[in-house]
XYZ file of C-alpha atoms in Angstrom:
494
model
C 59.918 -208.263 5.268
C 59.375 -207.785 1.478
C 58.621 -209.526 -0.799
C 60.057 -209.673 -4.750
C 57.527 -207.945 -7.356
C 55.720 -210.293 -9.478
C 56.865 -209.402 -13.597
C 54.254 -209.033 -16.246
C 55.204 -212.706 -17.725
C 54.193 -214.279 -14.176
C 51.000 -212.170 -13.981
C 49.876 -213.509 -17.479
C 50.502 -216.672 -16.221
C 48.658 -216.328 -13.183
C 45.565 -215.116 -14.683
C 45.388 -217.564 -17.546
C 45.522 -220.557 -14.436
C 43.441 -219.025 -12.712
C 41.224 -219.385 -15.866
C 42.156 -222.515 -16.526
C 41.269 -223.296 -12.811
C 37.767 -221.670 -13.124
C 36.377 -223.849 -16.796
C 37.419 -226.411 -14.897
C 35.914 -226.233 -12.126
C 32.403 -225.485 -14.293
C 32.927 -228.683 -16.348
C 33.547 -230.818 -12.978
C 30.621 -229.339 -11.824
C 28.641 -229.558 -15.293
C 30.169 -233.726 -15.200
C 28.612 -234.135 -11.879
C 25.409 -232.730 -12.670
C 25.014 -235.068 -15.790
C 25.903 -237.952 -13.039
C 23.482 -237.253 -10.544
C 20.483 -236.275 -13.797
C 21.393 -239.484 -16.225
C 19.684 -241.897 -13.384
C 16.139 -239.349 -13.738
C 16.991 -239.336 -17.772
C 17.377 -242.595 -18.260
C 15.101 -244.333 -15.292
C 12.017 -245.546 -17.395
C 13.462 -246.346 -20.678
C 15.906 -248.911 -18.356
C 12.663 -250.022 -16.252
C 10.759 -250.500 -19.484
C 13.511 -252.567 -20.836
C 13.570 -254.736 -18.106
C 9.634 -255.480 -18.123
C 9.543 -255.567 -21.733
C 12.124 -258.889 -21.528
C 10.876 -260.505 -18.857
C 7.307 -260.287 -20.057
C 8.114 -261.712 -23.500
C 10.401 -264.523 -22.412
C 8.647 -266.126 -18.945
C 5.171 -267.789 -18.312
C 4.743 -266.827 -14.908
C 3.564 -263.335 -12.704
C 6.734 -261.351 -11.996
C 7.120 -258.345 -9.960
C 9.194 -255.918 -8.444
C 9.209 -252.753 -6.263
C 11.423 -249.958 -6.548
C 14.140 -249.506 -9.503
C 17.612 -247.274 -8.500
C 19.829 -245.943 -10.788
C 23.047 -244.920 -10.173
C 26.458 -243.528 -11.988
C 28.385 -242.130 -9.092
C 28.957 -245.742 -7.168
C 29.698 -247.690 -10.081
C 31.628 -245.078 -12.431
C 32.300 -245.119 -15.154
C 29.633 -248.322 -15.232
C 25.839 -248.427 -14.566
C 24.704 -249.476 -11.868
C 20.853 -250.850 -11.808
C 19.404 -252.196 -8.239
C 16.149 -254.174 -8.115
C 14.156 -253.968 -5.149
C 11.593 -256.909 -4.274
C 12.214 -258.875 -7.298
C 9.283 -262.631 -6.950
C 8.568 -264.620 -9.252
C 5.043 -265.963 -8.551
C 3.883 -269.521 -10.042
C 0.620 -269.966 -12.345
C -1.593 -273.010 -12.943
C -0.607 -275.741 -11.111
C 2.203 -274.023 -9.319
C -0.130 -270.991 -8.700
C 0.223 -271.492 -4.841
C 4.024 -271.523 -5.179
C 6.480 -268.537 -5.049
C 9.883 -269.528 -7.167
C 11.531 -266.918 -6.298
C 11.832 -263.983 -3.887
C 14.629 -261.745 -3.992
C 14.858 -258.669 -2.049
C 17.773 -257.148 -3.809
C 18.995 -257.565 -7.031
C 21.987 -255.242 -8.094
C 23.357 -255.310 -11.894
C 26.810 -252.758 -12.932
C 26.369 -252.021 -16.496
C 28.394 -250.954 -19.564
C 27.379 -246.867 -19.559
C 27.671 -246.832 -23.483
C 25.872 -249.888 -23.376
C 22.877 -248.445 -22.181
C 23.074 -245.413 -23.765
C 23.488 -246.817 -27.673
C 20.962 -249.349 -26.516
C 21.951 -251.634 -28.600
C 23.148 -254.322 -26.136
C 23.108 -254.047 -22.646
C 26.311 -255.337 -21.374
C 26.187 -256.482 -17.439
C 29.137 -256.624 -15.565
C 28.129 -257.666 -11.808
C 25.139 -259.123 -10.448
C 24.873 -259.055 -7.219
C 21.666 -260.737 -4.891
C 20.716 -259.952 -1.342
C 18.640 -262.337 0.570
C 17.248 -264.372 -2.206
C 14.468 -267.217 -1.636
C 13.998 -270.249 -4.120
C 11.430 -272.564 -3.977
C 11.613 -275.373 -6.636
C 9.029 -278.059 -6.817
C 9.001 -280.948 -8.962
C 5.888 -282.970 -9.413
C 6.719 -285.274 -12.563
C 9.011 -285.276 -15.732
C 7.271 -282.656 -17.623
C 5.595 -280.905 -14.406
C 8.358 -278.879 -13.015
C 7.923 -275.007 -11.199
C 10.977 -273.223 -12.551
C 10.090 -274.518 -16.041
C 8.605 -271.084 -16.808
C 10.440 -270.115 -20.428
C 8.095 -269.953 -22.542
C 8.145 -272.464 -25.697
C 10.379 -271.646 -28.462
C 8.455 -271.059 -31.201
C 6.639 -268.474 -28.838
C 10.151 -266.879 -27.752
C 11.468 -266.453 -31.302
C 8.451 -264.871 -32.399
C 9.289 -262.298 -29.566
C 12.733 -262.325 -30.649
C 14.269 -258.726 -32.051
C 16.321 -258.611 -35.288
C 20.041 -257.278 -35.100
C 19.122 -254.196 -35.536
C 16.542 -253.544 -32.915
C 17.318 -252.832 -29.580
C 16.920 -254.848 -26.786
C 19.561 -257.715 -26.637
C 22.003 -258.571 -23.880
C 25.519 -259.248 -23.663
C 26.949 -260.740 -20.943
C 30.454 -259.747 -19.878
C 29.841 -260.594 -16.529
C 33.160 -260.483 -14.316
C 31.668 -260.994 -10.419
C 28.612 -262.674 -9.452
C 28.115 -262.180 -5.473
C 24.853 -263.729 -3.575
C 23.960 -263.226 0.269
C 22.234 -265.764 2.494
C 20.450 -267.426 0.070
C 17.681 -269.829 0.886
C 16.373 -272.879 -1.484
C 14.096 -275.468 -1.102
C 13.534 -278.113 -3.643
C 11.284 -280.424 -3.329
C 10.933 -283.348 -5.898
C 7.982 -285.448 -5.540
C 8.372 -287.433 -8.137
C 11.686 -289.104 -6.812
C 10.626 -288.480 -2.839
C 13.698 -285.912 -2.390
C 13.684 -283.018 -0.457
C 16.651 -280.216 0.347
C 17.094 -277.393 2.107
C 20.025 -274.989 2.300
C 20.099 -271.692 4.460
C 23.134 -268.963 4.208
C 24.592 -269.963 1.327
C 27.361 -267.099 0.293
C 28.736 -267.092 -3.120
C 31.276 -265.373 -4.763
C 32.506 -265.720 -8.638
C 34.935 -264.082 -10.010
C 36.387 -264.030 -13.756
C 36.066 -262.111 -16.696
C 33.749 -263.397 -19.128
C 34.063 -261.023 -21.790
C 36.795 -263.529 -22.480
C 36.512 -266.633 -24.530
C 39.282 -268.557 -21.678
C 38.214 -267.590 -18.104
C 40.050 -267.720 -15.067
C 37.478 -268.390 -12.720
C 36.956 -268.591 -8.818
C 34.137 -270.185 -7.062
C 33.826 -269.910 -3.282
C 30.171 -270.617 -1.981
C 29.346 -271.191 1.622
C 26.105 -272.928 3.297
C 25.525 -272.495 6.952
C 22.824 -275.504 7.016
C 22.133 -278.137 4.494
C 19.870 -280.817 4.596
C 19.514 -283.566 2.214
C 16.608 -286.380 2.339
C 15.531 -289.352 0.117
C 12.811 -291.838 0.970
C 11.914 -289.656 3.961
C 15.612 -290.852 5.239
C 17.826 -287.963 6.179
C 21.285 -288.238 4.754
C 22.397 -285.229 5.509
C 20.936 -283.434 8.146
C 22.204 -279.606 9.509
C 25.541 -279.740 7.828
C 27.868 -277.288 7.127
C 29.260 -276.836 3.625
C 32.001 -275.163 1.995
C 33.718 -275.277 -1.671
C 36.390 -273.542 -3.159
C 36.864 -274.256 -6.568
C 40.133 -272.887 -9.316
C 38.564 -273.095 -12.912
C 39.750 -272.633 -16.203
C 36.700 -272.308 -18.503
C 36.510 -272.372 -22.231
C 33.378 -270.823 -23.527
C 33.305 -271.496 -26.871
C 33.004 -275.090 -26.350
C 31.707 -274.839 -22.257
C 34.532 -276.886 -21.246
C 35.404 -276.418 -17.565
C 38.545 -277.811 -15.722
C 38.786 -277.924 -12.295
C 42.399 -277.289 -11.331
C 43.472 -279.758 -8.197
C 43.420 -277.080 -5.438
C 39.822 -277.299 -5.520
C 37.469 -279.078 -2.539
C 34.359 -279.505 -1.067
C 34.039 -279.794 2.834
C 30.966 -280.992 4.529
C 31.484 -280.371 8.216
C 34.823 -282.427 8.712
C 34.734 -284.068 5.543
C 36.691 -282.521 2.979
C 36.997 -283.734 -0.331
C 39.945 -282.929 -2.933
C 38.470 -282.437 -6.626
C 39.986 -282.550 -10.210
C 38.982 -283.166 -13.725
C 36.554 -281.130 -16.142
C 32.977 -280.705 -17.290
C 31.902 -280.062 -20.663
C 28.362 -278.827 -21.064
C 27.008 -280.011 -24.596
C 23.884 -278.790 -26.192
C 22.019 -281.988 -25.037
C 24.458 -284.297 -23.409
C 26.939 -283.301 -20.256
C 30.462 -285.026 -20.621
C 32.910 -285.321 -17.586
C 35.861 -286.775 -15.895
C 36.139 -286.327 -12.218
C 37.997 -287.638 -9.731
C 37.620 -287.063 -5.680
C 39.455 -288.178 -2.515
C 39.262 -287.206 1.341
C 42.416 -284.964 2.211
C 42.254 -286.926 5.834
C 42.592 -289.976 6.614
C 40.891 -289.738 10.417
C 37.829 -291.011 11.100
C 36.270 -288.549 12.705
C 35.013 -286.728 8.928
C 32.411 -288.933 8.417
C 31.704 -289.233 12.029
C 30.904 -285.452 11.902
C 28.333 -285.893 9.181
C 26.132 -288.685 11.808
C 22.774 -286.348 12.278
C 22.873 -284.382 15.514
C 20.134 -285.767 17.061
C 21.821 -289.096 16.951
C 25.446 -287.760 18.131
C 25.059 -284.702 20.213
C 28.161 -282.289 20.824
C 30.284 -283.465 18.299
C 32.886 -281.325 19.455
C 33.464 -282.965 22.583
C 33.898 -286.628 21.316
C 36.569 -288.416 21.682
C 37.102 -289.898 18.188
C 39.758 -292.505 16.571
C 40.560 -294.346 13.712
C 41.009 -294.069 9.821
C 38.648 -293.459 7.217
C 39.033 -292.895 3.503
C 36.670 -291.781 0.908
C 37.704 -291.606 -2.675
C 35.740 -291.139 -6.383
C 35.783 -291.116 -10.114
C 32.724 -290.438 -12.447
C 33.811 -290.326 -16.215
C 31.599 -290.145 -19.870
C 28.337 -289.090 -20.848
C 25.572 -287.958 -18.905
C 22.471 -287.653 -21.114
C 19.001 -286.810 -19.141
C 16.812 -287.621 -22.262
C 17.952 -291.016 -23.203
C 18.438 -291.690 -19.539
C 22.699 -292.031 -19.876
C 24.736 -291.587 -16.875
C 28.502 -291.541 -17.090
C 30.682 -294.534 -14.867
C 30.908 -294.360 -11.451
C 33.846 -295.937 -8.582
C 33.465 -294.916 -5.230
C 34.451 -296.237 -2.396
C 34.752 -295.600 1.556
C 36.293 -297.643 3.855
C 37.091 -297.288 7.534
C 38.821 -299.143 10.585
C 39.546 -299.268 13.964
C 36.693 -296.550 14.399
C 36.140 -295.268 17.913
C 33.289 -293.076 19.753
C 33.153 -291.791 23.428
C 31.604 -289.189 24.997
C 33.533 -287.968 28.011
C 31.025 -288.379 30.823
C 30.014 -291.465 29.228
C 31.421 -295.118 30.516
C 31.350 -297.066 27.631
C 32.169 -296.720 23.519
C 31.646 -297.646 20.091
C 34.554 -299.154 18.950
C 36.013 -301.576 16.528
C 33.885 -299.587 13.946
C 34.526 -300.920 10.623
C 33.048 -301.084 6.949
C 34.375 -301.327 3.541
C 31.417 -300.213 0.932
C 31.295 -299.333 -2.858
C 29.259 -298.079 -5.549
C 30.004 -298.999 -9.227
C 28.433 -298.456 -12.481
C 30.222 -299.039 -15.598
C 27.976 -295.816 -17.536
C 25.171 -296.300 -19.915
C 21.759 -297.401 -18.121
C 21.657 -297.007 -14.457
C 20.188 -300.379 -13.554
C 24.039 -301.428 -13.825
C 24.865 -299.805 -11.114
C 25.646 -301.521 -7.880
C 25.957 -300.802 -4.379
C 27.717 -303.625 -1.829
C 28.351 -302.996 1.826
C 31.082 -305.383 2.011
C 31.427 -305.485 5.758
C 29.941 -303.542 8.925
C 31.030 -304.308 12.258
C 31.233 -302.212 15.657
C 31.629 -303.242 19.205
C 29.609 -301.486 21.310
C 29.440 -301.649 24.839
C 31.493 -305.011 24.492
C 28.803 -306.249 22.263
C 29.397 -306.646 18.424
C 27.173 -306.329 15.182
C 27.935 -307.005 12.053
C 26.266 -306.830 8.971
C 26.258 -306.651 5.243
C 24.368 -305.899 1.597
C 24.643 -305.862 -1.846
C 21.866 -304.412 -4.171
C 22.340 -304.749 -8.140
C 19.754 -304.072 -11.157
C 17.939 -301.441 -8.818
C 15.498 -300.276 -11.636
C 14.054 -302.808 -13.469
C 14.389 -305.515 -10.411
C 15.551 -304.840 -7.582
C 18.050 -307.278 -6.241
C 18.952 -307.466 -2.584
C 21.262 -309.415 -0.264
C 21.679 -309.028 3.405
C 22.988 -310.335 6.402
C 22.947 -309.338 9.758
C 23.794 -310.530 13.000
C 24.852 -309.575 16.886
C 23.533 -308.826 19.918
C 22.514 -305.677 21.303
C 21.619 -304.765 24.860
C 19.567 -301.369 24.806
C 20.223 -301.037 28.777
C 23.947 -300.258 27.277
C 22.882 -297.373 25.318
C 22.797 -294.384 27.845
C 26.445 -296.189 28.290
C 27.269 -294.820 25.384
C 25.374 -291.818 23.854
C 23.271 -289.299 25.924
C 19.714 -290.105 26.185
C 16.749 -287.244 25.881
C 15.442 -285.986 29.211
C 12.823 -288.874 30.148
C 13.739 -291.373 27.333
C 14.083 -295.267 29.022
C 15.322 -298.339 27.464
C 15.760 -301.397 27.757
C 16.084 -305.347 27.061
C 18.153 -307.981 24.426
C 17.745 -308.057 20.645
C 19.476 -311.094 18.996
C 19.910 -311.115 14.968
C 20.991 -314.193 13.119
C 19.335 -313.784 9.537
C 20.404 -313.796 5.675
C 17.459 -312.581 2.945
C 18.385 -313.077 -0.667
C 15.644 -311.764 -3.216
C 14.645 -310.123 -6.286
C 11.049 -308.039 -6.178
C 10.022 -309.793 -8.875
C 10.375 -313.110 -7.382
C 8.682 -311.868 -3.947
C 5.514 -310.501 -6.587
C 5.044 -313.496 -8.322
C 5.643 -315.895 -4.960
C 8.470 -317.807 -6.230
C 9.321 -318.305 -2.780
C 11.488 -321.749 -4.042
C 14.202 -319.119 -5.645
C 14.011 -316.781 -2.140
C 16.729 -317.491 0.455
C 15.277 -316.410 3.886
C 16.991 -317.857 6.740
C 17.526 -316.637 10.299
C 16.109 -315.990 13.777
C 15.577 -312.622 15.477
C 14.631 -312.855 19.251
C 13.530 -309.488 21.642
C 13.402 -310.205 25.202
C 12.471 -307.517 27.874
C 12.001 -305.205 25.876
C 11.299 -301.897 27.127
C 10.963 -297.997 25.686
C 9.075 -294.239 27.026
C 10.073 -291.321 26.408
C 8.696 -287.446 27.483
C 5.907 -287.757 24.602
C 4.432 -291.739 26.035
C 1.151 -291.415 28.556
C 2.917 -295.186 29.419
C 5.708 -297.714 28.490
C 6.017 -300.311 25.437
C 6.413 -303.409 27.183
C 7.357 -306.270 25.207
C 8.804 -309.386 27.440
C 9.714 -311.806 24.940
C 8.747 -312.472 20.876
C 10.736 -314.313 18.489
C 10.958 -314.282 14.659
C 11.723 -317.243 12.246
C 12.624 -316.212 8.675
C 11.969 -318.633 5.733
C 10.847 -318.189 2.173
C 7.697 -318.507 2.417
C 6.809 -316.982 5.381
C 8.039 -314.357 8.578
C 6.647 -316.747 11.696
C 6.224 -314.280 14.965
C 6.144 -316.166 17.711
C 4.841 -314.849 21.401
């Protein structure tokens, strides 16, 4: 076989590809070179940067370990990773770590960073970060560590030194985050473990398209040392249209919030104001069954929620609308209300129930000062184990003076309670309690013993009374006592 001869036209054109074939092949390599070497280049002038800000702008000890640089994995961006990153408390708070981060990724503008002008971030990214926030009074707070105006502008660059930041951020990504915050002041405490986050949307943009999704594998939520949420699971997916200009955001009506079973619909928008916070939210369940809010009952009063038999409807719906203003102590109007009926609980190797569960309760506040705000428990009833309680409670001007009425009466036979939920390995229990009692009082009245304007009326009678559990050397034995309410004085009798 033979093959034609090559002319001279195709040989010149040969030779000048192959030339072609060789610069290029130099400047790819040359390109790559300057990718892998800008990292080295530019490593302490980006490091410097970085202490330089946070140094001038925070009143606290921060630290960090290693700094990586990187071109190739973000291209044609800048990508800067933070290893180690804490944020250590000083004074009062010197025995307190805000924060603790052990990776903390930023994807930069290249040009950015190399006119140094303004250093534009993209991404943000945080791996395993730990926040502890503590609150001790108004003006004593832990993550209050800017330092004081005056101080910052006096650190401040002009326009035309280097040093600022621009934010064009476009995805902000954090994995299993932990935060505790503790507020003293106000006795609440939370916890959250494994929250995910993801944000996407491109700020460079004065209209965003933004999407939130953030999940928490435990949350726990206590006021008054009384656990109102305890071990739940959250998750929220919100659709938002942000305005910067004005920091207006709407949230579009495919948004929710679910904690465990409970999932709540939200709409309406938030507009963040230099000192005030304006809004107009509504919520509602997207179910109707009662088992949502029986899913948020802390475990260690209903174990294996997933094996319950549950009935019966529930709804819960919301609207908060106007001004919330923190200084002059302003909070927007509030509507919300849950109600329930026909509300049924049985475990399966169980003989008896809860049932008839029913309440209807509200909380109201027409906006302004929040000793308008009121909270009534309508009605409470529930059947259980054929015997029924009801109750009921209003509580209005809950700043200045407290008011309080409640009601309460039933009968309920502790014998029938490993009837109806699982008792702890060597817990006992037994005997009769029998409520009839109404209390209507102001704290004020009860401080100054103005017992004439008190209503306190009602009878409360134990009789074999009986509890141990796995902790108790012996039983609490109580075989009868009585109680007699009046105004002027709780009478215990036996």
């Amino acid at each position: 076989m033979t093959f034609p001869s090559i002319g001279r036209q195709n040989k010149i054109f040969l030779f000048d590809m192959l030339k072609v074939l060789k610069y290029l092949g130099v400047t790819l390599v040359f390109i790559f070179a300057i990718l892998l070497l800008a990292p080295i280049l530019f490593k302490s002038q980006i490091v410097d940067l970085i202490r330089k800000q946070i140094n001038n702008n925070v009143a606290a000890q921060v630290d960090f370990g290693d700094v990586h640089l990187s071109l190739i994995r973000s291209f044609p961006d800048f990508s800067l990773t933070i290893e180690d990153f804490s944020v250590q408390g000083v004074d009062t708070f010197a025995d307190v770590r805000l924060a603790d981060i052990e990776r903390f990724r930023f994807t930069l503008n290249l040009m950015s960073v190399i006119r140094g002008d303004e250093i534009e971030i993209k991404t943000i990214a945080l791996t395993n970060p730990t926040f502890h926030i503590v609150v001790l009074d108004s003006l004593l707070v832990n993550y209050d560590i800017m330092l004081p105006s005056d101080e910052i502008e006096d650190l401040e660059q002009s326009e035309d030194e280097p040093g600022a930041f621009k934010m064009a951020l476009r995805s902000l990504r954090v994995v299993n985050l932990k935060l505790t915050y503790d507020d003293r002041m106000d006795d609440m405490y939370m916890e959250i473990e494994g929250l995910n986050h993801q944000l996407s949307g491109n700020f460079s943009n004065d209209d965003v398209a933004v999407s939130a999704v953030t999940e928490i594998e435990r949350l726990l939520f206590k006021m008054d040392g009384i656990a109102f949420l305890s071990n739940v699971k959250a998750l929220s997916e919100f659709s938002l249209d942000v305005h910067q200009p004005t920091m207006k955001v709407k949230i579009n009506e495919n948004s929710f919030v679910r904690l465990n079973d409970l999932q709540l619909g939200a709409k309406g928008f938030v507009q963040m104001n230099e000192e005030t916070m304006d809004m107009d939210l509504e919520f509602a369940s997207e179910r109707s069954d009662f088992r949502q809010i029986v899913s948020l009952i802390p475990a260690y009063f209903m174990e294996d929620f997933a094996g319950l038999d549950v009935r019966g409807s529930c709804i819960v719906e919301g609207k908060i609308s106007g001004t919330y203003d923190g200084v002059y102590e302003q909070y927007p109007s509030m509507d919300i209300r849950m109600k329930a009926k026909d509300g049924f609980i049985k475990y399966p190797d169980l003989p008896a129930a809860v049932e008839k569960v029913a309440f209807d309760a509200s909380i109201k506040h027409p906006g302004g000062d929040l000793d308008k705000l009121k909270l009534n428990v309508y009605q409470f009833t529930m059947t259980l184990a054929e015997q029924t309680f009801s109750a009921s409670m209003a509580l209005a001007t809950p700043m200045s003076d407290p008011a309080l009425q409640f009601a309460a009466k039933g009968k309920l036979r502790f014998d029938d309670l490993s009837k109806v939920v699982p008792l702890e390995e060597g817990m006992r229990i037994k005997g009769l309690l029998d409520v009839d009692m109404e209390l209507a009082a102001q704290l004020s009245q009860i401080e100054n013993e103005e017992f004439d304007k008190i209503v306190a009326k009602g009878r409360g009678e134990l009789m074999n009374f009986e509890y141990l559990d796995a902790d108790m050397p012996m039983p609490v034995k109580i075989t009868y006592a009585a109680a007699n309410l009046n105004p002027n004085m709780l009478l215990v009798e036996n």
